[in-house]
CSV table of C-alpha atoms and ligand atoms in Angstrom, one decimal:
chain,number,residue,atom,x,y,z
A,131,UNK,CA,-48.2,99.7,-41.6
A,132,UNK,CA,-49.8,98.2,-44.6
A,133,UNK,CA,-47.7,96.2,-47.2
A,134,UNK,CA,-48.6,95.1,-50.3
A,135,UNK,CA,-46.2,92.2,-51.4
A,136,UNK,CA,-45.4,90.1,-54.6
A,137,UNK,CA,-43.7,86.8,-54.9
A,138,UNK,CA,-42.9,85.6,-58.4
A,139,UNK,CA,-39.4,83.8,-57.9
A,140,UNK,CA,-40.2,80.3,-58.9
A,141,UNK,CA,-43.6,78.6,-59.7
A,142,UNK,CA,-46.0,80.5,-57.4
A,143,UNK,CA,-47.4,83.7,-58.5
A,144,UNK,CA,-48.7,85.5,-55.3
A,145,UNK,CA,-49.9,88.7,-54.1
A,146,UNK,CA,-50.7,89.6,-50.4
A,147,UNK,CA,-51.5,92.6,-48.5
A,148,UNK,CA,-50.4,92.2,-44.6
A,149,UNK,CA,-50.7,94.9,-41.8
A,150,UNK,CA,-48.0,94.9,-39.5
A,151,UNK,CA,-47.8,96.3,-36.1
A,152,UNK,CA,-45.5,96.6,-33.2
A,153,UNK,CA,-41.8,96.3,-32.5
A,154,UNK,CA,-39.6,93.3,-34.3
A,155,UNK,CA,-39.5,91.5,-30.9
A,156,UNK,CA,-43.3,91.5,-30.8
A,157,UNK,CA,-44.6,92.4,-34.2
A,158,UNK,CA,-47.9,91.2,-35.3
A,159,UNK,CA,-49.1,90.6,-38.9
A,160,UNK,CA,-52.6,90.5,-40.1
A,161,UNK,CA,-53.2,88.9,-43.6
A,162,UNK,CA,-55.7,91.4,-45.1
A,163,UNK,CA,-55.7,89.8,-48.6
A,164,UNK,CA,-54.0,86.8,-49.9
A,165,UNK,CA,-54.1,85.5,-53.5
A,166,UNK,CA,-52.0,82.9,-55.0
A,167,UNK,CA,-51.7,80.6,-58.3
A,168,UNK,CA,-49.6,77.6,-58.3
A,169,UNK,CA,-48.3,76.7,-61.9
A,170,UNK,CA,-47.2,73.2,-60.5
A,171,UNK,CA,-49.6,71.3,-62.6
A,172,UNK,CA,-48.4,73.3,-65.8
A,173,UNK,CA,-44.6,72.2,-65.1
A,174,UNK,CA,-45.7,68.6,-64.5
A,175,UNK,CA,-44.6,67.4,-68.0
A,176,UNK,CA,-41.2,69.1,-67.3
A,177,UNK,CA,-40.7,67.3,-63.9
A,178,UNK,CA,-39.4,70.8,-62.6
A,179,UNK,CA,-39.9,74.3,-63.1
A,180,UNK,CA,-39.5,75.5,-66.7
A,181,UNK,CA,-38.4,79.1,-66.5
A,182,UNK,CA,-39.9,80.5,-69.6
A,183,UNK,CA,-43.2,79.0,-69.0
A,184,UNK,CA,-43.2,80.3,-65.4
A,185,UNK,CA,-42.3,83.8,-66.6
A,186,UNK,CA,-45.2,83.8,-69.2
A,187,UNK,CA,-47.7,82.6,-66.4
A,188,UNK,CA,-46.6,85.2,-63.9
A,189,UNK,CA,-47.0,87.9,-66.3
A,190,UNK,CA,-50.6,86.5,-67.1
A,191,UNK,CA,-51.7,86.0,-63.5
A,192,UNK,CA,-50.1,88.8,-61.7
A,193,UNK,CA,-52.6,91.7,-62.1
A,194,UNK,CA,-55.7,89.4,-61.7
A,195,UNK,CA,-54.0,88.2,-58.5
A,196,UNK,CA,-53.4,91.7,-57.5
A,197,UNK,CA,-57.3,92.5,-58.0
A,198,UNK,CA,-58.2,89.6,-56.0
A,199,UNK,CA,-55.8,90.4,-53.1
A,200,UNK,CA,-56.8,94.0,-53.1
A,201,UNK,CA,-60.6,93.1,-53.3
A,202,UNK,CA,-60.2,90.8,-50.5
A,203,UNK,CA,-58.4,93.5,-48.5
A,204,UNK,CA,-61.2,95.8,-49.3
A,205,UNK,CA,-58.7,98.3,-51.1
A,206,UNK,CA,-60.0,97.8,-54.5
A,207,UNK,CA,-62.0,101.2,-55.1
A,208,UNK,CA,-63.2,101.5,-58.7
A,209,UNK,CA,-62.8,105.1,-59.6
A,210,UNK,CA,-61.8,106.2,-63.0
A,211,UNK,CA,-58.0,107.3,-62.7
A,212,UNK,CA,-56.9,108.5,-66.0
A,213,UNK,CA,-53.1,108.2,-66.5
A,214,UNK,CA,-51.2,111.1,-67.9
A,215,UNK,CA,-49.5,110.0,-71.3
A,216,UNK,CA,-46.1,110.6,-69.7
A,217,UNK,CA,-46.8,108.1,-66.8
A,218,UNK,CA,-48.4,105.6,-69.2
A,219,UNK,CA,-45.1,105.6,-71.4
A,220,UNK,CA,-43.1,105.4,-68.2
A,221,UNK,CA,-44.9,102.3,-67.3
A,222,UNK,CA,-44.6,100.8,-70.8
A,223,UNK,CA,-40.9,101.5,-70.8
A,224,UNK,CA,-40.5,99.7,-67.4
A,225,UNK,CA,-42.4,96.6,-68.6
A,226,UNK,CA,-41.2,96.7,-72.2
A,227,UNK,CA,-40.2,93.0,-72.0
A,228,UNK,CA,-43.9,92.1,-70.9
A,229,UNK,CA,-46.0,94.1,-73.1
A,230,UNK,CA,-49.2,92.0,-72.1
A,231,UNK,CA,-48.5,92.7,-68.6
A,232,UNK,CA,-47.9,96.2,-69.4
A,233,UNK,CA,-51.5,96.7,-70.9
A,234,UNK,CA,-53.2,94.7,-67.9
A,235,UNK,CA,-51.2,96.9,-65.7
A,236,UNK,CA,-52.1,100.2,-67.2
A,237,UNK,CA,-55.6,99.3,-67.4
A,238,UNK,CA,-55.6,98.2,-63.8
A,239,UNK,CA,-54.0,101.6,-62.6
A,240,UNK,CA,-56.6,103.4,-64.6
A,241,UNK,CA,-59.4,101.8,-63.0
A,242,UNK,CA,-58.9,102.1,-59.4
A,243,UNK,CA,-57.8,104.7,-56.8
A,244,UNK,CA,-54.5,104.1,-55.5
A,245,UNK,CA,-54.9,101.6,-52.7
A,246,UNK,CA,-54.1,102.7,-49.3
A,247,UNK,CA,-50.9,100.8,-48.5
A,248,UNK,CA,-47.8,102.1,-47.0
A,249,UNK,CA,-45.3,100.2,-49.2
A,250,UNK,CA,-44.7,97.5,-51.8
A,251,UNK,CA,-42.6,94.7,-51.3
A,252,UNK,CA,-41.3,92.5,-54.1
A,253,UNK,CA,-39.1,89.2,-53.9
A,254,UNK,CA,-35.7,90.3,-55.6
A,255,UNK,CA,-33.9,86.9,-55.1
A,256,UNK,CA,-32.7,84.5,-55.0
A,257,UNK,CA,-34.8,82.7,-57.6
A,258,UNK,CA,-35.3,82.1,-61.2
A,259,UNK,CA,-34.3,85.2,-63.0
A,260,UNK,CA,-36.9,85.5,-65.8
A,261,UNK,CA,-39.6,84.8,-63.1
A,262,UNK,CA,-38.2,87.4,-60.7
A,263,UNK,CA,-38.0,90.0,-63.1
A,264,UNK,CA,-41.9,89.9,-63.8
A,265,UNK,CA,-42.6,90.8,-60.2
A,266,UNK,CA,-39.8,93.0,-59.8
A,267,UNK,CA,-40.7,95.3,-63.2
A,268,UNK,CA,-44.4,95.1,-62.2
A,269,UNK,CA,-43.5,96.1,-58.7
A,270,UNK,CA,-41.3,99.1,-59.6
A,271,UNK,CA,-44.1,100.2,-62.3
A,272,UNK,CA,-46.9,100.3,-59.5
A,273,UNK,CA,-44.6,101.7,-56.9
A,274,UNK,CA,-43.9,104.6,-59.2
A,275,UNK,CA,-47.3,105.2,-60.3
A,276,UNK,CA,-48.7,104.8,-56.8
A,277,UNK,CA,-46.0,106.8,-55.1
A,278,UNK,CA,-45.2,103.9,-52.7
A,279,UNK,CA,-41.7,103.1,-51.2
A,280,UNK,CA,-40.5,99.8,-52.9
A,281,UNK,CA,-39.0,97.3,-50.6
A,282,UNK,CA,-36.8,94.6,-52.2
A,283,UNK,CA,-36.9,91.5,-50.2
A,284,UNK,CA,-35.0,88.4,-50.0
A,285,UNK,CA,-36.9,85.2,-50.6
A,286,UNK,CA,-35.1,83.1,-48.1
A,287,UNK,CA,-35.6,85.7,-45.4
A,288,UNK,CA,-39.4,85.3,-46.1
A,289,UNK,CA,-39.1,81.8,-45.5
A,290,UNK,CA,-37.2,82.2,-42.4
A,291,UNK,CA,-39.2,85.2,-40.8
A,292,UNK,CA,-42.4,83.5,-41.8
A,293,UNK,CA,-41.5,80.4,-40.0
A,294,UNK,CA,-40.5,82.0,-36.8
A,295,UNK,CA,-44.0,83.5,-36.2
A,296,UNK,CA,-46.8,82.0,-34.4
A,297,UNK,CA,-50.3,81.8,-35.4
A,298,UNK,CA,-52.7,84.0,-33.2
A,299,UNK,CA,-55.9,83.0,-35.2
A,300,UNK,CA,-56.3,82.0,-38.9
A,301,UNK,CA,-55.4,85.4,-40.3
A,302,UNK,CA,-52.9,86.7,-37.9
A,303,UNK,CA,-49.5,85.7,-36.6
A,304,UNK,CA,-47.1,87.0,-34.2
A,305,UNK,CA,-43.2,87.2,-33.9
A,306,UNK,CA,-43.1,87.0,-30.0
A,307,UNK,CA,-40.3,85.5,-27.8
A,308,UNK,CA,-37.8,84.4,-30.4
A,309,UNK,CA,-34.8,83.1,-28.4
A,310,UNK,CA,-31.5,83.9,-30.2
A,311,UNK,CA,-29.2,82.7,-31.6
A,312,UNK,CA,-31.4,80.8,-34.2
A,313,UNK,CA,-30.4,78.0,-36.4
A,314,UNK,CA,-32.2,78.2,-39.5
A,315,UNK,CA,-32.8,75.2,-42.0
A,316,UNK,CA,-34.2,76.1,-45.2
A,317,UNK,CA,-35.2,73.3,-47.4
A,318,UNK,CA,-37.1,74.1,-50.6
A,319,UNK,CA,-37.1,73.1,-54.2
A,320,UNK,CA,-34.6,75.6,-55.1
A,321,UNK,CA,-32.6,75.9,-51.8
A,322,UNK,CA,-31.1,73.8,-49.0
A,323,UNK,CA,-29.3,76.4,-46.6
A,324,UNK,CA,-28.2,76.1,-43.0
A,325,UNK,CA,-28.0,79.7,-41.3
A,326,UNK,CA,-26.9,81.0,-38.1
A,327,UNK,CA,-28.9,84.0,-37.0
A,328,UNK,CA,-27.4,85.7,-34.1
A,329,UNK,CA,-30.2,88.6,-34.1
A,330,UNK,CA,-32.9,89.9,-36.6
A,331,UNK,CA,-31.0,90.4,-39.8
A,332,UNK,CA,-27.8,89.1,-38.7
A,333,UNK,CA,-27.1,86.2,-40.7
A,334,UNK,CA,-24.4,83.9,-41.6
A,335,UNK,CA,-24.6,81.0,-44.0
A,336,UNK,CA,-22.7,78.2,-42.2
A,337,UNK,CA,-23.6,75.2,-44.9
A,338,UNK,CA,-25.8,74.3,-47.6
A,339,UNK,CA,-26.1,72.0,-50.4
A,340,UNK,CA,-23.1,71.4,-52.8
A,341,UNK,CA,-25.5,70.3,-55.5
A,342,UNK,CA,-29.3,69.5,-55.8
A,343,UNK,CA,-31.6,71.3,-53.3
A,344,UNK,CA,-33.5,68.9,-51.3
A,345,UNK,CA,-36.8,69.5,-52.6
A,346,UNK,CA,-35.4,69.1,-56.1
A,347,UNK,CA,-33.9,65.7,-55.2
A,348,UNK,CA,-37.6,64.6,-53.9
A,349,UNK,CA,-38.9,66.1,-57.3
A,350,UNK,CA,-36.3,64.1,-59.4
A,351,UNK,CA,-36.7,61.0,-57.6
A,352,UNK,CA,-40.5,61.3,-57.9
A,353,UNK,CA,-40.1,61.6,-61.7
A,354,UNK,CA,-37.8,58.3,-61.8
A,355,UNK,CA,-41.0,56.6,-60.2
A,356,UNK,CA,-43.4,58.1,-62.6
A,357,UNK,CA,-45.0,60.3,-59.9
A,358,UNK,CA,-46.2,63.7,-60.9
A,359,UNK,CA,-44.5,66.9,-60.0
A,360,UNK,CA,-44.0,68.3,-57.2
A,361,UNK,CA,-42.9,65.1,-56.0
A,362,UNK,CA,-42.3,66.0,-52.4
A,363,UNK,CA,-45.9,65.5,-51.0
A,364,UNK,CA,-46.2,62.2,-53.0
A,365,UNK,CA,-42.9,60.7,-52.0
A,366,UNK,CA,-43.8,61.4,-48.3
A,367,UNK,CA,-47.1,60.0,-48.6
A,368,UNK,CA,-46.0,56.9,-50.1
A,369,UNK,CA,-43.1,56.6,-47.5
A,370,UNK,CA,-45.6,57.0,-44.8
A,371,UNK,CA,-48.0,54.4,-46.2
A,372,UNK,CA,-45.0,52.0,-46.2
A,373,UNK,CA,-44.2,52.8,-42.6
A,374,UNK,CA,-47.6,52.1,-41.8
A,375,UNK,CA,-47.5,48.8,-43.5
A,376,UNK,CA,-44.3,48.0,-41.8
A,377,UNK,CA,-42.5,47.5,-45.2
A,378,UNK,CA,-38.6,47.4,-45.3
A,379,UNK,CA,-36.5,48.1,-48.3
A,380,UNK,CA,-34.7,45.1,-49.6
A,381,UNK,CA,-31.9,47.7,-50.6
A,382,UNK,CA,-29.9,50.3,-49.2
A,383,UNK,CA,-29.4,53.8,-50.5
A,384,UNK,CA,-26.2,56.0,-49.3
A,385,UNK,CA,-26.2,58.8,-46.8
A,386,UNK,CA,-24.2,61.4,-48.5
A,387,UNK,CA,-21.9,63.6,-46.2
A,388,UNK,CA,-23.4,62.0,-43.2
A,389,UNK,CA,-20.2,62.3,-41.2
A,390,UNK,CA,-18.6,65.0,-43.1
A,391,UNK,CA,-16.9,67.7,-40.9
A,392,UNK,CA,-19.3,70.6,-41.9
A,393,UNK,CA,-22.7,71.7,-42.4
A,394,UNK,CA,-22.9,70.8,-46.0
A,395,UNK,CA,-25.4,68.4,-47.9
A,396,UNK,CA,-25.0,66.5,-51.3
A,397,UNK,CA,-28.3,65.3,-52.6
A,398,UNK,CA,-27.2,64.5,-56.2
A,399,UNK,CA,-25.5,61.1,-55.4
A,400,UNK,CA,-28.4,60.1,-53.5
A,401,UNK,CA,-30.6,60.8,-56.5
A,402,UNK,CA,-28.1,58.9,-58.9
A,403,UNK,CA,-27.9,55.9,-56.4
A,404,UNK,CA,-31.9,55.8,-56.6
A,405,UNK,CA,-31.5,55.8,-60.6
A,406,UNK,CA,-29.0,52.9,-60.3
A,407,UNK,CA,-30.8,50.9,-57.5
A,408,UNK,CA,-34.2,51.2,-59.5
A,409,UNK,CA,-32.3,49.9,-62.8
A,410,UNK,CA,-31.2,46.8,-61.0
A,411,UNK,CA,-34.4,46.4,-59.3
A,412,UNK,CA,-36.4,46.6,-62.4
A,413,UNK,CA,-34.2,43.5,-63.8
A,414,UNK,CA,-36.3,41.6,-61.2
A,415,UNK,CA,-39.5,43.6,-61.3
A,416,UNK,CA,-39.9,45.1,-64.8
A,417,UNK,CA,-43.3,46.5,-64.0
A,418,UNK,CA,-43.1,48.7,-60.7
A,419,UNK,CA,-46.2,48.2,-58.4
A,420,UNK,CA,-47.4,50.7,-56.1
A,421,UNK,CA,-45.8,48.7,-53.3
A,422,UNK,CA,-42.3,48.9,-55.1
A,423,UNK,CA,-42.7,52.5,-55.2
A,424,UNK,CA,-43.3,52.9,-51.7
A,425,UNK,CA,-40.2,50.9,-50.9
A,426,UNK,CA,-38.2,53.4,-53.0
A,427,UNK,CA,-40.1,56.4,-51.3
A,428,UNK,CA,-39.4,54.9,-47.8
A,429,UNK,CA,-35.7,54.2,-48.2
A,430,UNK,CA,-35.1,57.6,-50.0
A,431,UNK,CA,-36.7,59.6,-47.4
A,432,UNK,CA,-35.1,57.5,-44.5
A,433,UNK,CA,-31.9,58.4,-46.2
A,434,UNK,CA,-32.6,62.0,-46.4
A,435,UNK,CA,-33.9,62.1,-42.6
A,436,UNK,CA,-30.9,60.4,-41.5
A,437,UNK,CA,-28.7,63.1,-43.0
A,438,UNK,CA,-30.8,66.0,-41.9
A,439,UNK,CA,-31.1,64.8,-38.3
A,440,UNK,CA,-27.3,64.4,-38.1
A,441,UNK,CA,-26.5,67.7,-39.5
A,442,UNK,CA,-29.0,69.6,-37.5
A,443,UNK,CA,-27.9,67.8,-34.3
A,444,UNK,CA,-24.2,68.6,-35.2
A,445,UNK,CA,-25.0,72.5,-35.9
A,446,UNK,CA,-27.1,72.7,-32.6
A,447,UNK,CA,-24.3,71.5,-30.9
A,448,UNK,CA,-21.5,73.5,-32.2
A,449,UNK,CA,-23.6,76.9,-32.3
A,450,UNK,CA,-25.2,76.5,-29.0
A,451,UNK,CA,-28.5,77.8,-30.6
A,452,UNK,CA,-31.7,78.5,-28.5
A,453,UNK,CA,-34.1,78.0,-31.6
A,454,UNK,CA,-34.2,75.8,-34.4
A,455,UNK,CA,-36.4,77.1,-37.3
A,456,UNK,CA,-37.2,75.0,-40.2
A,457,UNK,CA,-38.4,76.7,-43.2
A,458,UNK,CA,-39.3,76.2,-47.1
A,459,UNK,CA,-41.5,73.8,-49.1
A,460,UNK,CA,-40.0,70.3,-47.8
A,461,UNK,CA,-40.8,71.8,-44.0
A,462,UNK,CA,-44.4,71.0,-44.9
A,463,UNK,CA,-43.3,67.3,-44.4
A,464,UNK,CA,-45.0,66.2,-41.2
A,465,UNK,CA,-42.9,63.2,-40.7
A,466,UNK,CA,-39.7,65.3,-40.8
A,467,UNK,CA,-41.3,67.7,-38.6
A,468,UNK,CA,-42.0,65.0,-36.0
A,469,UNK,CA,-38.6,63.6,-36.4
A,470,UNK,CA,-37.0,66.7,-35.9
A,471,UNK,CA,-39.1,67.8,-32.9
A,472,UNK,CA,-38.5,64.4,-31.2
A,473,UNK,CA,-34.7,64.7,-31.8
A,474,UNK,CA,-34.6,68.3,-30.0
A,475,UNK,CA,-36.8,67.3,-27.3
A,476,UNK,CA,-34.6,64.2,-26.4
A,477,UNK,CA,-31.1,65.7,-27.1
A,478,UNK,CA,-31.5,69.6,-26.9
A,479,UNK,CA,-34.4,70.1,-24.4
A,480,UNK,CA,-33.8,73.7,-24.0
A,481,UNK,CA,-33.9,74.5,-27.5
A,482,UNK,CA,-37.3,75.5,-29.1
A,483,UNK,CA,-38.3,74.5,-32.5
A,484,UNK,CA,-40.4,76.4,-35.1
A,485,UNK,CA,-41.8,75.2,-38.3
A,486,UNK,CA,-43.5,77.2,-40.9
A,487,UNK,CA,-47.1,77.1,-40.6
A,488,UNK,CA,-48.4,74.7,-43.3
A,489,UNK,CA,-50.1,77.5,-45.3
A,490,UNK,CA,-46.8,79.6,-45.2
A,491,UNK,CA,-44.5,76.9,-45.7
A,492,UNK,CA,-44.5,76.8,-49.4
A,493,UNK,CA,-43.8,80.0,-51.5
A,494,UNK,CA,-46.4,82.8,-50.8
A,495,UNK,CA,-46.3,86.5,-50.6
A,496,UNK,CA,-47.5,86.7,-46.9
A,497,UNK,CA,-44.0,85.9,-46.1
A,498,UNK,CA,-42.6,88.4,-48.3
A,499,UNK,CA,-44.6,91.1,-46.8
A,500,UNK,CA,-43.5,89.9,-43.3
A,501,UNK,CA,-39.8,90.1,-43.9
A,502,UNK,CA,-40.3,93.4,-45.7
A,503,UNK,CA,-42.3,94.9,-42.5
A,504,UNK,CA,-39.8,93.8,-40.3
A,505,UNK,CA,-36.9,95.4,-42.4
A,506,UNK,CA,-38.7,98.5,-42.7
A,507,UNK,CA,-39.7,98.6,-39.2
A,508,UNK,CA,-41.8,101.9,-39.4
A,509,UNK,CA,-38.8,103.5,-41.5
A,510,UNK,CA,-40.6,104.5,-44.6
A,511,UNK,CA,-39.2,107.7,-45.8
A,512,UNK,CA,-37.1,107.4,-49.2
A,513,UNK,CA,-33.8,108.0,-46.9
A,514,UNK,CA,-34.4,105.4,-44.5
A,515,UNK,CA,-35.4,103.0,-47.1
A,516,UNK,CA,-32.0,103.2,-48.6
A,517,UNK,CA,-30.6,101.0,-46.0
A,518,UNK,CA,-33.5,98.7,-46.2
A,519,UNK,CA,-32.9,98.4,-50.1
A,520,UNK,CA,-29.1,97.6,-49.6
A,521,UNK,CA,-30.0,95.0,-46.9
A,522,UNK,CA,-32.7,93.4,-48.9
A,523,UNK,CA,-30.7,93.0,-52.0
A,524,UNK,CA,-28.2,91.0,-50.0
A,525,UNK,CA,-27.9,87.4,-50.7
A,526,UNK,CA,-27.3,85.2,-47.4
A,527,UNK,CA,-23.6,84.8,-47.9
A,528,UNK,CA,-21.0,83.4,-45.8
B,1001,KG4,O1,-40.5,76.6,-50.9
B,1001,KG4,P1,-41.1,75.9,-52.2
B,1001,KG4,O2,-42.5,76.2,-52.3
B,1001,KG4,O3,-40.5,76.6,-53.5
B,1001,KG4,C1,-39.1,77.0,-53.5
B,1001,KG4,O4,-38.9,78.1,-53.1
B,1001,KG4,O5,-38.4,76.1,-54.2
B,1001,KG4,O6,-40.6,74.4,-52.0
B,1001,KG4,C2,-41.2,73.6,-53.1
B,1001,KG4,C3,-40.4,72.2,-52.8
B,1001,KG4,C4,-40.9,71.2,-53.9
B,1001,KG4,O7,-39.6,70.4,-54.4
B,1001,KG4,C5,-41.7,70.2,-53.2
B,1001,KG4,O8,-41.6,68.9,-53.9
B,1001,KG4,C6,-41.3,70.3,-51.8
B,1001,KG4,O9,-41.1,71.6,-51.7
B,1001,KG4,N1,-42.4,69.8,-50.8
B,1001,KG4,C7,-42.1,68.6,-50.1
B,1001,KG4,C8,-43.5,68.6,-49.3
B,1001,KG4,N2,-44.3,69.5,-49.7
B,1001,KG4,C9,-43.5,70.3,-50.7
B,1001,KG4,N3,-41.2,68.0,-50.0
B,1001,KG4,C10,-41.3,66.8,-49.1
B,1001,KG4,N4,-42.4,66.5,-48.4
B,1001,KG4,C11,-43.4,67.4,-48.6
B,1001,KG4,N5,-44.5,67.1,-47.5
B,1002,ZN,ZN1,-39.3,79.4,-51.7
């Protein structure tokens, strides 16, 4: 089954074509085409994602990326394909809020033969609403004109499922030998969730952040230190340099909710503590040097790691999980991976640990195609898809 997938929930616009084969327990995925544009540098001056800018950029880039992904997948076949007037009007109606995208989409459809794929999957949430609508509306329009089943797909499920795959080669992944129950930790710019998975698609949210997402906290602390967005990679590089240099911060930051009797997190207090500590620190050091910034990065990251280690450990113990899977943009952090791997090896030697492959850790459309393929599981008639639709639209709730 070949799936064309769109992802526009945040600040990455992405299109992928993925071929899925096999039963859920041993499904393999081959990436046939993968095109992605990150808007991160455009959002830099705002220190975070600016929704209306994200929406505009998605609308501008989605069709060029679709062309790139289809071309790479050898599914771009230029054949004039005139659209009946009625069809064109229907597409324009679906995309009435994005007239430029409507024009680009109609032009694209008129230029090529309908690509030979089996379904179109689109991230329908959670995410930034104006950004999501671009992918959803374009997806609905294309699914209509190309007569493809439309699979609404949950962004968090995309992160989790893709993190559970293992690479076979540089273009293929497989979902084999996942031992349930699985404890999932999703840490990204928009989400911090702890999820218990008893089986495929059987999720229970057991905890999460009560305020800021972890990636958001990284990004905000980076901003305080005048480091560009996205702040996660910068902070983690600076903290690593500080570790190598054997630096120790002359101040302490709090470890919020470290001992709370639940699986929740709170990062907003930590962020505020950085702000106040920085204010005090600047009284002695008005011009922050690189080394000063490294000290803040180090202590901030150590505080984060302490909390994550404690909460993961607590959940592994309580839920008797056989696999720990860590997904989302922050899971690209290599020091965090090392720390969690060591923690599990030492205290839970029977638990397998899975992380997103680096190229799948931050937002992308390959993960959306993977989650959609697993949901569809060969069932691509309109009737069968009703249940897929209902499930895909679900948020991960407790
Ligand atoms: O999953 P993602 O691409 O987008 C959302 O769905 O939110 O995650 C992006 C987040 C950003 O906040 C970024 O700062 C963070 O992931 N991030 C990192 C690292 N790489 C990306 N945080 C810490 N360490 C990293 N190496
Ligand atoms: Zn994400």
